Coordinates of C-alpha atoms in Angstrom, one line a residue:
X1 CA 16.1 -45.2 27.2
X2 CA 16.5 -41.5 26.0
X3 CA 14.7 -39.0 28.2
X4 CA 12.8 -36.3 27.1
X5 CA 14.4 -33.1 26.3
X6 CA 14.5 -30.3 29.3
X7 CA 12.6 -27.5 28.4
X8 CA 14.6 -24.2 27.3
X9 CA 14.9 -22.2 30.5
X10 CA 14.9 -18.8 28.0
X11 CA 11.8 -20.1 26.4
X12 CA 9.9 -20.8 30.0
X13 CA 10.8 -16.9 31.4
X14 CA 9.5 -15.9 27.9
X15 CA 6.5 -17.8 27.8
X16 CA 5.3 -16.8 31.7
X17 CA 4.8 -13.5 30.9
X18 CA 3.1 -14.0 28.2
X19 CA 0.6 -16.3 29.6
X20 CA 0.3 -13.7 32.4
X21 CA -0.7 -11.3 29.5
X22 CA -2.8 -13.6 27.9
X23 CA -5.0 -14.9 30.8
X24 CA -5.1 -10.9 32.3
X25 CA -6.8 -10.2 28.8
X26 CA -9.1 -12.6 28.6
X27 CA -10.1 -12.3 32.1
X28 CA -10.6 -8.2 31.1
X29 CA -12.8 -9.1 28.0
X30 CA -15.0 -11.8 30.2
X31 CA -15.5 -9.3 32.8
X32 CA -16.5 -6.2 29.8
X33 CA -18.8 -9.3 28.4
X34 CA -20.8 -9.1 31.4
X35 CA -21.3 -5.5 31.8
X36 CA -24.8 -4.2 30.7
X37 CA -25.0 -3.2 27.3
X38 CA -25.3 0.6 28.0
X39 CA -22.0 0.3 29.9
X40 CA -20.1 -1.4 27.4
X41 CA -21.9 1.3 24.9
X42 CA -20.7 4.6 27.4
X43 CA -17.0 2.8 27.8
X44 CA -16.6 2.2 23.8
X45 CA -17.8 5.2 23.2
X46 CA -15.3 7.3 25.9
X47 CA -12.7 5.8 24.9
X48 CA -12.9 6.7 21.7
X49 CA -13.6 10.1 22.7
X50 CA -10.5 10.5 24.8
X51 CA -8.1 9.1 21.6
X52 CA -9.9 12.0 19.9
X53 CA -9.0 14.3 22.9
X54 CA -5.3 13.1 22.7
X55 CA -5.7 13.6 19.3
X56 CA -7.0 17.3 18.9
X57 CA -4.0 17.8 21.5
X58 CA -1.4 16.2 19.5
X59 CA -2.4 18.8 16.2
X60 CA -2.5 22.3 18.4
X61 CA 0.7 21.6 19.6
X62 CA 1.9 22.3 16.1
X63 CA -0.7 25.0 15.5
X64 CA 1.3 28.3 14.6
X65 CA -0.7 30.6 12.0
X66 CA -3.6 30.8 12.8
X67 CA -7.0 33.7 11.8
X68 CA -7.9 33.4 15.7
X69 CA -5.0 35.2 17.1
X70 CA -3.7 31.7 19.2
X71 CA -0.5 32.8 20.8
X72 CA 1.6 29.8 21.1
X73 CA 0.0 26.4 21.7
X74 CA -4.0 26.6 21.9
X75 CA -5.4 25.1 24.5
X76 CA -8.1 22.0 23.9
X77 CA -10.6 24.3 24.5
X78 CA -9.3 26.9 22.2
X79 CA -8.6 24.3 19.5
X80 CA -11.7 23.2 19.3
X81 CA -13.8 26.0 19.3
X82 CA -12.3 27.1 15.9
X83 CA -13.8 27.0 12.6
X84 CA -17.6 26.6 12.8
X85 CA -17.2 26.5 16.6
X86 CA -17.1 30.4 16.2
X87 CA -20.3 30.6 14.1
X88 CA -22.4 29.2 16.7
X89 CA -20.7 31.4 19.9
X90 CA -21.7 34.3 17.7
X91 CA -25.3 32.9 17.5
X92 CA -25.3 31.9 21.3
X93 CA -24.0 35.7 22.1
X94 CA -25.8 37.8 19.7
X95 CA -28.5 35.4 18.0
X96 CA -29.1 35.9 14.1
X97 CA -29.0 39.3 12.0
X98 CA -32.3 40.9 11.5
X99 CA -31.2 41.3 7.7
X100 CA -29.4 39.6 5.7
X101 CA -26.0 41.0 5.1
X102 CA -25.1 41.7 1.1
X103 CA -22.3 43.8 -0.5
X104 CA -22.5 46.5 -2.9
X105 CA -23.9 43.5 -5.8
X106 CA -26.4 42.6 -3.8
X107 CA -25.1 38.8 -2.9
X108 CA -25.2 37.4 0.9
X109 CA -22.3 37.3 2.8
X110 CA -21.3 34.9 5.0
X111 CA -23.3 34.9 8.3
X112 CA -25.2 33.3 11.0
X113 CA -28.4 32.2 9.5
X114 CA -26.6 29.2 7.6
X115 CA -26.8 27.5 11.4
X116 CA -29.7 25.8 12.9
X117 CA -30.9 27.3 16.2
X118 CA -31.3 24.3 18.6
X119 CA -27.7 23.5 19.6
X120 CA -26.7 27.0 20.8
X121 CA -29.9 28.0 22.0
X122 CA -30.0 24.9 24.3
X123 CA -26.3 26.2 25.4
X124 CA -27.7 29.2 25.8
X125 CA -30.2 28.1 28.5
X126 CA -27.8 26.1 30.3
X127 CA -25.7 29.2 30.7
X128 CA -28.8 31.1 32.2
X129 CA -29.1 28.1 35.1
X130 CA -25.4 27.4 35.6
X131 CA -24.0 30.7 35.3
X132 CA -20.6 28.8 32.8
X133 CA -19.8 30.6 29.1
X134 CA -19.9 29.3 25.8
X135 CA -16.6 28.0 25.9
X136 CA -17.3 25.6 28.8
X137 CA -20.6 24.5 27.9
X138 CA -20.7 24.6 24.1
X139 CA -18.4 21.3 24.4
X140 CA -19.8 20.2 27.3
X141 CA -23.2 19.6 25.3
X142 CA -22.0 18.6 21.8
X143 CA -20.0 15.8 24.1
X144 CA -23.1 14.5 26.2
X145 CA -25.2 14.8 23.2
X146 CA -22.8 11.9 21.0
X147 CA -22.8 9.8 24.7
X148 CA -26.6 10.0 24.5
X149 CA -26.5 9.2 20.6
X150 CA -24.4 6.3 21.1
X151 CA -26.9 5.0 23.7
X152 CA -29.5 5.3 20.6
X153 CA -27.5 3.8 17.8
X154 CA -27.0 1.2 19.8
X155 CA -30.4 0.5 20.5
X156 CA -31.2 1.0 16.7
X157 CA -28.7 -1.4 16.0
X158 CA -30.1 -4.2 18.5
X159 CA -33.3 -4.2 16.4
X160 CA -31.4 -5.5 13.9
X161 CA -28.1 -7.4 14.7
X162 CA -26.9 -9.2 17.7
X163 CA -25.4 -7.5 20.7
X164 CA -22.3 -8.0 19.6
X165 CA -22.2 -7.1 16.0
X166 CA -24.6 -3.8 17.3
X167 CA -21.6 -3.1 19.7
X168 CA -19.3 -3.3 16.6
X169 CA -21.6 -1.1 14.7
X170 CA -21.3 1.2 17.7
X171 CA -17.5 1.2 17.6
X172 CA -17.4 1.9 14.0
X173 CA -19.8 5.0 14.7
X174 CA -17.8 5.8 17.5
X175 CA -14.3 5.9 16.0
X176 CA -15.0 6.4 12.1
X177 CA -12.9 9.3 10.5
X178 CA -15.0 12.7 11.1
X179 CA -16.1 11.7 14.9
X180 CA -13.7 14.1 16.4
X181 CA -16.5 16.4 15.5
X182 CA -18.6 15.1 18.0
X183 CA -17.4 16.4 20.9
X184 CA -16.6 19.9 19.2
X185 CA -19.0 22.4 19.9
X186 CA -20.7 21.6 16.2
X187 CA -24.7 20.5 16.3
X188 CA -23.3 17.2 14.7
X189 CA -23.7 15.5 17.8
X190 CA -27.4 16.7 19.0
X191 CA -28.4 15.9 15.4
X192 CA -27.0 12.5 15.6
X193 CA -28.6 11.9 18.9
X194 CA -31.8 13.4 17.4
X195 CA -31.6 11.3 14.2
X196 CA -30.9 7.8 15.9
X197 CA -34.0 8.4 17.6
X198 CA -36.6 9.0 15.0
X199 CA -35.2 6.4 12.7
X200 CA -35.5 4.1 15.8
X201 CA -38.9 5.3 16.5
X202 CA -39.9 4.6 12.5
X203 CA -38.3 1.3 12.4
X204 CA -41.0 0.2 15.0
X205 CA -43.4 2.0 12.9
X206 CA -44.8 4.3 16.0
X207 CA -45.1 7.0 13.9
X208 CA -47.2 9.7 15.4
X209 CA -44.6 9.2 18.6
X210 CA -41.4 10.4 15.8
X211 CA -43.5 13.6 15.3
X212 CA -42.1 16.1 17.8
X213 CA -38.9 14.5 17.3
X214 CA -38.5 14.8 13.8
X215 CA -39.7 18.7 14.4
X216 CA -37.1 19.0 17.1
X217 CA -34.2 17.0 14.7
X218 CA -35.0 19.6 11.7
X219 CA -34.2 22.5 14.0
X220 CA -30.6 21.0 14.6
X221 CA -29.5 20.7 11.0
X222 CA -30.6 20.3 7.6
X223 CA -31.6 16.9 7.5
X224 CA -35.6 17.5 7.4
X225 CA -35.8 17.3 3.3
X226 CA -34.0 14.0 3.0
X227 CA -35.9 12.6 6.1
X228 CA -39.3 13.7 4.2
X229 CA -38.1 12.0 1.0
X230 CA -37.7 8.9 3.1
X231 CA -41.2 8.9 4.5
X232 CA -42.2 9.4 0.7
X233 CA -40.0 6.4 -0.4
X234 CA -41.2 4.1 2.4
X235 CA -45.1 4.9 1.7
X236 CA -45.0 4.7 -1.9
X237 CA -43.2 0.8 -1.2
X238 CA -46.0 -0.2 1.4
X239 CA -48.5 1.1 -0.9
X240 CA -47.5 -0.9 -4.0
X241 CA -47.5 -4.3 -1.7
X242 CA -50.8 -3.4 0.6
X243 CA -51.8 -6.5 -1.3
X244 CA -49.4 -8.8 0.1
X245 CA -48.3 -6.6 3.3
X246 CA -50.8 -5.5 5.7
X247 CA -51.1 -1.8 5.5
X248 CA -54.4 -0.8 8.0
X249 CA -55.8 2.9 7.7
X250 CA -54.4 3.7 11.1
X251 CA -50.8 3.0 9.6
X252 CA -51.4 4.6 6.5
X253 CA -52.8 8.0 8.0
X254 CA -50.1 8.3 10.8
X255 CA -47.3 7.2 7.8
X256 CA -49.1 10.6 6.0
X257 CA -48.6 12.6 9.3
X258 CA -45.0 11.9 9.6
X259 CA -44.3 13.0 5.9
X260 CA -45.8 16.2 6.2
X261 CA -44.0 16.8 9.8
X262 CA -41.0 16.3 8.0
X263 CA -42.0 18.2 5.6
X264 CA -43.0 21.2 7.6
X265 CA -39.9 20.5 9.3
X266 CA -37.7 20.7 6.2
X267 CA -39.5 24.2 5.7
X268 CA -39.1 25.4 9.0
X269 CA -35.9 27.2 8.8
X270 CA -36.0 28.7 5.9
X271 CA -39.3 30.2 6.6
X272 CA -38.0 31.2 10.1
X273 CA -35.6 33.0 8.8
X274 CA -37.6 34.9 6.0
X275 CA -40.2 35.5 9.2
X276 CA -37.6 37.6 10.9
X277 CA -35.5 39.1 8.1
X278 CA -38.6 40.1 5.6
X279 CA -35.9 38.4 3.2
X280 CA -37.5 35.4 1.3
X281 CA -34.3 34.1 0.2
X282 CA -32.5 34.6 3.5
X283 CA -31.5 31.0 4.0
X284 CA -30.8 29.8 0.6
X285 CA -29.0 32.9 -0.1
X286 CA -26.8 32.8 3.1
X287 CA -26.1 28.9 2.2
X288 CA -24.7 29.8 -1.1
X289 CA -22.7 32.1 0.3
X290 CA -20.3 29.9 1.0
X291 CA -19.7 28.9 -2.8
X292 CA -19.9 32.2 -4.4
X293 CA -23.2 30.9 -6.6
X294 CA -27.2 30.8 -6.7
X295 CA -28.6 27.9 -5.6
X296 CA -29.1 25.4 -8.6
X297 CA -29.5 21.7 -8.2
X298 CA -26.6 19.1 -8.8
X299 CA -24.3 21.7 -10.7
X300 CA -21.9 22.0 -8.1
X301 CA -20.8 18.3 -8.5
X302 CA -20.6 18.6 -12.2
X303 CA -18.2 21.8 -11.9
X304 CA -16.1 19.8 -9.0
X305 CA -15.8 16.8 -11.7
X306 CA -15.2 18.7 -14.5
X307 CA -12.8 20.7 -12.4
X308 CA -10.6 17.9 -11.3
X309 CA -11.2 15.6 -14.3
X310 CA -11.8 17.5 -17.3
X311 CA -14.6 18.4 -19.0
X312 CA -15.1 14.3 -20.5
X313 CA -14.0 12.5 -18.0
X314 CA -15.7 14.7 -15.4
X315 CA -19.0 13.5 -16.2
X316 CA -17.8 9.7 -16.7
X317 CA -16.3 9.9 -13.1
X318 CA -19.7 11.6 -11.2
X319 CA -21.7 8.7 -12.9
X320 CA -19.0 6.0 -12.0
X321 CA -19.5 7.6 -8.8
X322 CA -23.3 7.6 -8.4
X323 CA -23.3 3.8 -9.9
X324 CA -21.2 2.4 -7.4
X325 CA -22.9 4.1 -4.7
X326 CA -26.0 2.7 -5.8
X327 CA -24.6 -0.9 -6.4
X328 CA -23.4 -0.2 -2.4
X329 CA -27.1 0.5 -1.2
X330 CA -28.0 -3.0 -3.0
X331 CA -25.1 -4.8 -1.1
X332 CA -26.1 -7.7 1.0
X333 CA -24.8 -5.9 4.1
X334 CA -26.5 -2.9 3.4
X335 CA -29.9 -4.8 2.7
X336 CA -29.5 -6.7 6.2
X337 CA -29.7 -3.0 7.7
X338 CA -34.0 -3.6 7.0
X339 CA -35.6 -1.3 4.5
X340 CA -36.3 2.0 6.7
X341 CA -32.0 2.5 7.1
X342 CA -31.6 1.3 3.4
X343 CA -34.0 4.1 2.1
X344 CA -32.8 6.8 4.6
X345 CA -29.3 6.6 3.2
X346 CA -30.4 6.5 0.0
X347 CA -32.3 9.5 0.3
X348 CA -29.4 11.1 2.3
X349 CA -27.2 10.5 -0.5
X350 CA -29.9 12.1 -3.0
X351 CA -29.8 15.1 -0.9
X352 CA -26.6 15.6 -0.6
X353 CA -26.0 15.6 -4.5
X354 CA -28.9 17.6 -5.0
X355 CA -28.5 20.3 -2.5
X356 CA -24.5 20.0 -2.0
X357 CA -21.2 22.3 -2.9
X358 CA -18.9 19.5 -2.6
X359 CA -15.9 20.3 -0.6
X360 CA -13.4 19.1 1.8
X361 CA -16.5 19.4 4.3
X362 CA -18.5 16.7 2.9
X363 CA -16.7 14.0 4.8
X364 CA -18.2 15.7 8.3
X365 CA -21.8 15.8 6.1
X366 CA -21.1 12.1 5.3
X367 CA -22.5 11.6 8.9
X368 CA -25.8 11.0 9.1
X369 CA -24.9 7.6 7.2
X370 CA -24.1 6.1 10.7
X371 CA -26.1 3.1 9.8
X372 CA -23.5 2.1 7.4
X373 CA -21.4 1.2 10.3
X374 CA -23.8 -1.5 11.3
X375 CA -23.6 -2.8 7.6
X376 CA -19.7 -2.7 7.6
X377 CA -20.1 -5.0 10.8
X378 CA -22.4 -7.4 9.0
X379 CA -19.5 -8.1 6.3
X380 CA -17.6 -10.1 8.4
X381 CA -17.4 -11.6 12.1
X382 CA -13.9 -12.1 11.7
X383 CA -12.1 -9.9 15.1
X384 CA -9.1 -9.9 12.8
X385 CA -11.6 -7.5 10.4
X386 CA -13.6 -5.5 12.5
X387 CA -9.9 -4.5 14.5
X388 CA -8.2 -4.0 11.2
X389 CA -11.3 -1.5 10.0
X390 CA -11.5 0.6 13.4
X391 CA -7.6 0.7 13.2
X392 CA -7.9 2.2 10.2
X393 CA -10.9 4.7 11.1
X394 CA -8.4 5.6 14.2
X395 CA -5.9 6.7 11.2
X396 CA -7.8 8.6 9.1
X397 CA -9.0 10.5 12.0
X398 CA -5.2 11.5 12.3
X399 CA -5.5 12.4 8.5
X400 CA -8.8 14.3 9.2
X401 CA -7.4 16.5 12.5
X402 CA -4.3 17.1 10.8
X403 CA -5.5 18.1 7.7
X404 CA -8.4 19.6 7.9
X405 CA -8.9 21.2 11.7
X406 CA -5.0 22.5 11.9
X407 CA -5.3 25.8 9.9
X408 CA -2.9 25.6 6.7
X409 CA -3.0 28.8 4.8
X410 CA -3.0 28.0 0.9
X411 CA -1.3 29.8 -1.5
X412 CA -4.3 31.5 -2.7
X413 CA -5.4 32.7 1.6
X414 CA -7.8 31.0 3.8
X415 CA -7.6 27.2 4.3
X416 CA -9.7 24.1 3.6
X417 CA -12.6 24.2 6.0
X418 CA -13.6 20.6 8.2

């Protein structure tokens, strides 16, 4: 009778290991399973943070020429308080002009009332309790703030997926290109935080509770117009179907506060700034400084098309553009997102063309469409997927750091900004 083979000694020294590996990861991943969701939120969430902090490292050691007078290798702290970093230490040192700056034509330069108050003046009262300077505390906040956002788009998420897929939508937040900026010392993070929160607090329709926070959000950055469009959208809709959705006067009154909160809110700015400078065109004059143009609607992206395109395929490619995007919003996974997320990035998106200069900074603006991480987690429950897509995010963040925060003068001066 022939016996059965004896196994390949080679094969069994190769295999142990591996089943050592094997059963020491599953054992980690049944252990994360059971750690309350807010833990398995802050861990995602940090480590994503610290490949970004390996990351920022990794680019300023090959820093050289540099505008901020770095002598040899910044340091982390250094590195990331360049670029608009140094906008908002100006604003947490000085505060804002009390006129607008102009040259001998008459157009605004560049200068601090383009940023929103709220981020460095809540460093700036920290400093006055702890005693520690902007360089310290500026990313000290701007990092807490995206640990408290992911707490909140996590929680947004729940309402409408299951604790895993939210958790994915989380790590797709947490790792997608541009989230190096939120732990820079950049209001993207207090906005985001902010944002979550009122969008969670009008998915459960409490609307009157959203108030102050929508008030608060609009003095972070300029997100108050689009937000107010939303509320617009989303009245209009429960209007038309009152018939076949309950819509009670309580709901409809407190749906009426919100939009004009957001309203005021989108206002607010701008009118602070005309308050203090006398200037009525203070902030959209400073805004435009930046492009070199007056303030008109949706031109920008035509020049930028015609620019790069031509002046007949520029236009073909901004409409191919804007009809994709819209056959996006219309996806399945973006429906599953409910009607109040749909809306906001639709109204986003409108804002953005209507009120944008596009340039290499959009992808940074492209944030407040968090909720699409959600919706890319709906396309699939495949782990094959969902680690393929936040490999990829963990890439283009290489491509983002690399690119766009290492200063690279062009041939023309100055650099593309973040």
């Amino acid at each position: 009778m022939e016996g059965r083979a004896a196994p390949d000694n080679d094969q069994q020294r190769a295999s142990g290991p591996n089943r050592v590996l094997a059963g020491a990861a599953a054992a980690a991943a049944g252990a994360f399973g059971r750690w309350p969701w807010y833990a398995k939120v802050l861990a995602v969430w940090a480590l994503a943070r610290l490949f970004s902090f390996g990351l920022f490292l990794a680019v300023a050691a090959r820093q050289e020429l540099n505008p901020w007078g770095w002598e040899g290798t910044p340091s982390y702290l250094q590195f990331i308080g360049a670029w608009d970093s140094e906008w908002y230490g100006k604003i947490f040192s000085g505060g804002y002009p009390a006129e607008i700056p102009r040259d001998a034509t008459g157009r605004a330069l560049e200068n601090e009332w383009a940023f929103y108050a709220l981020f460095p003046g809540l460093v700036r009262a920290l400093a006055a309790v702890t005693g520690l300077g902007w360089e310290v505390l500026g990313p000290v906040v701007a990092t807490a703030a995206g640990f408290g956002a992911a707490l909140m788009v996590y929680r947004l998420f729940a309402m409408k997926a299951s604790a895993g897929t939210a958790l994915w939508g989380v790590v797709f937040v947490a790792v997608n290109p541009v989230s190096p900026i939120l732990q820079v010392p950049y209001a993207e993070s207090l906005n985001l935080l902010l944002l979550a929160a009122a969008l969670y607090l009008l998915v459960q329709r409490r609307y009157l509770a959203a108030v102050p926070v929508v008030l608060v959000m609009c003095l972070s950055r300029p997100v108050g117009v689009a937000f107010a469009l939303m509320m617009l959208v989303l009245f209009i809709r429960r209007w038309i179907r009152r018939r076949t959705e309950p819509f009670s006067l309580a709901d409809t009154w407190r749906m009426i506060v919100l939009g004009l909160a957001s309203g005021v809110g989108a206002l607010a700015w701008p009118a602070l700034a005309w308050a203090v400078t006398g200037d009525l065109r203070a902030y959209t004059d400073t805004e435009t400084a930046w492009r070199g143009d007056h303030l008109l609607l949706f031109k920008p992206w035509f020049d930028e098309a015609e620019r790069l395109f031509g002046p007949v395929l520029g236009p073909a490619a901004l409409l191919l553009l804007v009809l994709l995007t819209a056959l996006y919003l219309n996806s399945g996974s973006v429906r599953r997102l409910g009607v109040e997320l749909q809306v906001w990035c639709a109204a986003y998106l409108m804002y953005l063309f209507a009120f944008l200069n596009p340039l290499t900074s959009t992808f940074r603006l492209l944030l407040p469409l968090f909720p699409l991480g959600l919706a890319l987690a709906f396309l699939s429950t495949s782990r094959a997927y969902r680690w393929t897509v936040a490999a990829g995010f963990l890439v283009l963040q290489i491509v983002w750091v690399a690119w766009l925060w290492r200063w690279t003068p062009l041939p023309g001066g100055g650099d593309y900004p973040p």
